[in-house]
Amino acid sequence: MSRAPSDASSGAPLLSVRSLAVAFGDTRVVDGVSFDVARGEVVALVGESGSGKTVTGLSLLDLVPEPGRRVAGEIVFEGRNVDALPERDLRRLRGGGIGFVFQEPGAALDPVRTIGSELIAVLRRHRGLSRAEARAEALSWLSRVALPDPEARMGDLPHRMSGGMRQRAMVALALAGGPALLVADEPTTALDVTIQAQILELLLRLRDELGLAVLLVTHDLGIVAEVADRALVMYAGEIVEEASVERLLGAPEHPYTKALLASSPDAAEGAERAKLPAIGGAVPEPGAWPRGCRFAPRCPSAFDRCTVEHPATITRPGGRVACFLAGEERS
Amino acid sequence: MTGAAPSTNVRPEPLLSVRGLAKAFPSSRTLLWGGTRREVRAVSDVSFDLAAGETLALVGESGSGKSTTARLVLRLLAPDRGEVRFDGRDWLSLPLSALNRARRDVGVVFQDPGSSLNPRMNVETIVGEPLAIHRIGSSAERRERVLALLDAVGLPPQAAKRRPGEFSGGQRQRIAIARALATEPKLVVLDEPVSALDVSIRAQVLNLLLELQETTPSRPAYLFIGHDLGVVKHLADRTAVMYLGRIVEEGPTRDVLGSPRHPYTALLLASRPGLARRGDPDASLRRKVAGEPASPGSPPPGCPFHPRCPRGRRLPGRFVRTLGSSLEKRAGGSPVTTLSPPPGETFPPYSRNGLAWIHLARRTS
Ligand SMILES: Nc1ncnc2c1ncn2[C@@H]1O[C@H](COP(=O)(O)OP(=O)(O)OP(=O)(O)O)[C@@H](O)[C@H]1O
Ligand SMILES: Nc1ncnc2c1ncn2[C@@H]1O[C@H](COP(=O)(O)OP(=O)(O)OP(=O)(O)O)[C@@H](O)[C@H]1O
Ligand code: SF4
Ligand code: SF4
Ligand SMILES: [Mg+2]
Ligand SMILES: [Mg+2]
């Protein structure tokens, strides 16, 4: 049942990112990131805190906050290079062609605007609806994201909503413009599992019915397993592994991916108050990335070569991995 | 197995004791949108105890009143009703000067770190602020402590000079945790403290919390709000499940998550995303069973969960309240005592002493 991954069998991808680099001042935090997202595909972006997931997502539409900027790379959306778009088209793309669910809804929502008026504005701007149509549509979006009492919630300012309600409002805002691609940065972290399930169900339904593509940034491997077709693993600003979800969870190749899977807690097993396995050490700071493999200081399998030489990315159908060991196993 | 004394033991006075807490917010200008004006009953009736060195997890539906409960306990909001005793004192009537002094004993991590950290301060000032306010240590000592705290949550010393806006979501969450732990508080309220962290850093932070509880002389107690039942299982001695402003089940984590009594708890456990694949019937089932979320603006009559309850729906009309000694005990638990509902309301009997709400249908079906 799974979709074909990136082997370009079905024409051009919806989104194509090539050699993306983003820097704050002189410090690169994202470095040489390339990936594709096809129509109707759910691609998960996972990786350690601070590895560059949010910055990668934001840079797709030049939303990286000052002094950050894209210093290299190319972003092609619906066959057009984003850099070549006039400002007007770029604005239309934000919230229209590409919807964003920001990681911290509390900070992303306008504190002095009701959620109803925000939604109505998006619907009028991107979908050209009349005020009355937009209002009806806004209400229906609030109920689709499982917000109880949508009528009453329309008039609520963000601070009057719970954390999870703000997150659902954010999802409604991102979807209301009718995007072809949804960039969802940790969209369900504030939701209990039953409501989380409803939001994921909604995304999958939009995927099936309208061909919505989703770039899903999440650290929840359970969610990745359940909804993603393909996963990208980021570490220290670069993609270290890409594979179908089955393969990534079943036979991870990169030592970082393996460590990530090993430290996943599960309520079904393990004792209470037991220490969880953590990956020793810390992610290197941007600007202090090791010369060789960036994971080398923490890698249990590191050997001499890893500290002096940066491993090249080995590509195979449907995936890739950047580790010397994976290369050796293959040859 | 450290922490919670079994509920059969006689306990010393708990560090934190909460009784009958309630808070309603007036509904927003719904008239503008053609709605009717009513209140949102965020917290209806919440009671729990928390002993020194113990962790109580508060889980439950989004919007069920967890953060509001935390803010009431912290005295950031005034309750409409209820009592809070903390560290042997009536916390709600503590005069402001005494309250401010006592605040060093309470640390807090707010749910949305992005909007709770002052964007104009650098991290050193933010994390060291509680120490400075309470005049703890010299400025050199404070600086050293800040660096130690940053290290403990996995942030490098260079982080001290940067501002919150220069960090990733998970890094900001760790800054908030470091700040909450700065004064070695007796009680730490943690509202979704690890929700933005990847599994490895999360493990590191959770291990740190457990370690502090076991090794610091002050034996901090944690009120931990979280959605990830895997995390709750690892961290919490006891778990309370909230639904629509009330605790509907409470008990030792092992029991609540191992053999849930309340159908909502059972639903939560059944809805957990596992490593099941998308095509898997389990995964699609999880997305189907959820039902409509509850509305604190217009709570259903009777048991608040009944519109979604697989058992409750089968009961004709309003369910009957039958209480009594015949109620089943949890293994090793103390006898079930019941609480009568407020006049005019019917809800299932609540059992104290770390036991569960016992929902009726189980008895009558
Ligand atoms: N405004 C900024 N100025 C300087 N550095 C920044 C800024 N914003 C982010 N960074 C740095 O860029 C790196 C990548 O950040 P990003 O937010 O993309 O991480 P992330 O992978 O989304 O992490 P998380 O899972 O914690 O959200 C981090 O090391 C962060 O400290
Ligand atoms: N300041 C406020 N003004 C008005 N209503 C509020 C306010 N704070 C909370 N509420 C309402 O109280 C209810 C409970 O909110 P609370 O934040 O306690 O939920 P929660 O259990 O923490 O949810 P989540 O898991 O989504 O964070 C919600 O309906 C919310 O809209
Ligand atoms: S290249 Fe070397 S250090 Fe890097 S992940 Fe592979 S084995 Fe580990
Ligand atoms: S009291 Fe009835 S409706 Fe409520 S949870 Fe129990 S069985 Fe379900
Ligand atoms: Mg992020
Ligand atoms: Mg909350």
PDB file of C-alpha atoms and ligand atoms in Angstrom, chain A residues 54 103 185, chain B residues 169, ligand 5:
ATOM      1  CA  THR A  54      12.369  24.208  11.989  1.00  0.00           C
ATOM      2  CA  GLN A 103       6.068  24.922  16.356  1.00  0.00           C
ATOM      3  CA  ASP A 185       6.160  21.615  12.737  1.00  0.00           C
TER       4      ASP A 185
ATOM      5  CA  GLY B 169      11.870  25.057  20.330  1.00  0.00           C
TER       6      GLY B 169
HETATM    7 MG    MG C   5      11.973  23.061  15.886  1.00  0.00          MG
END
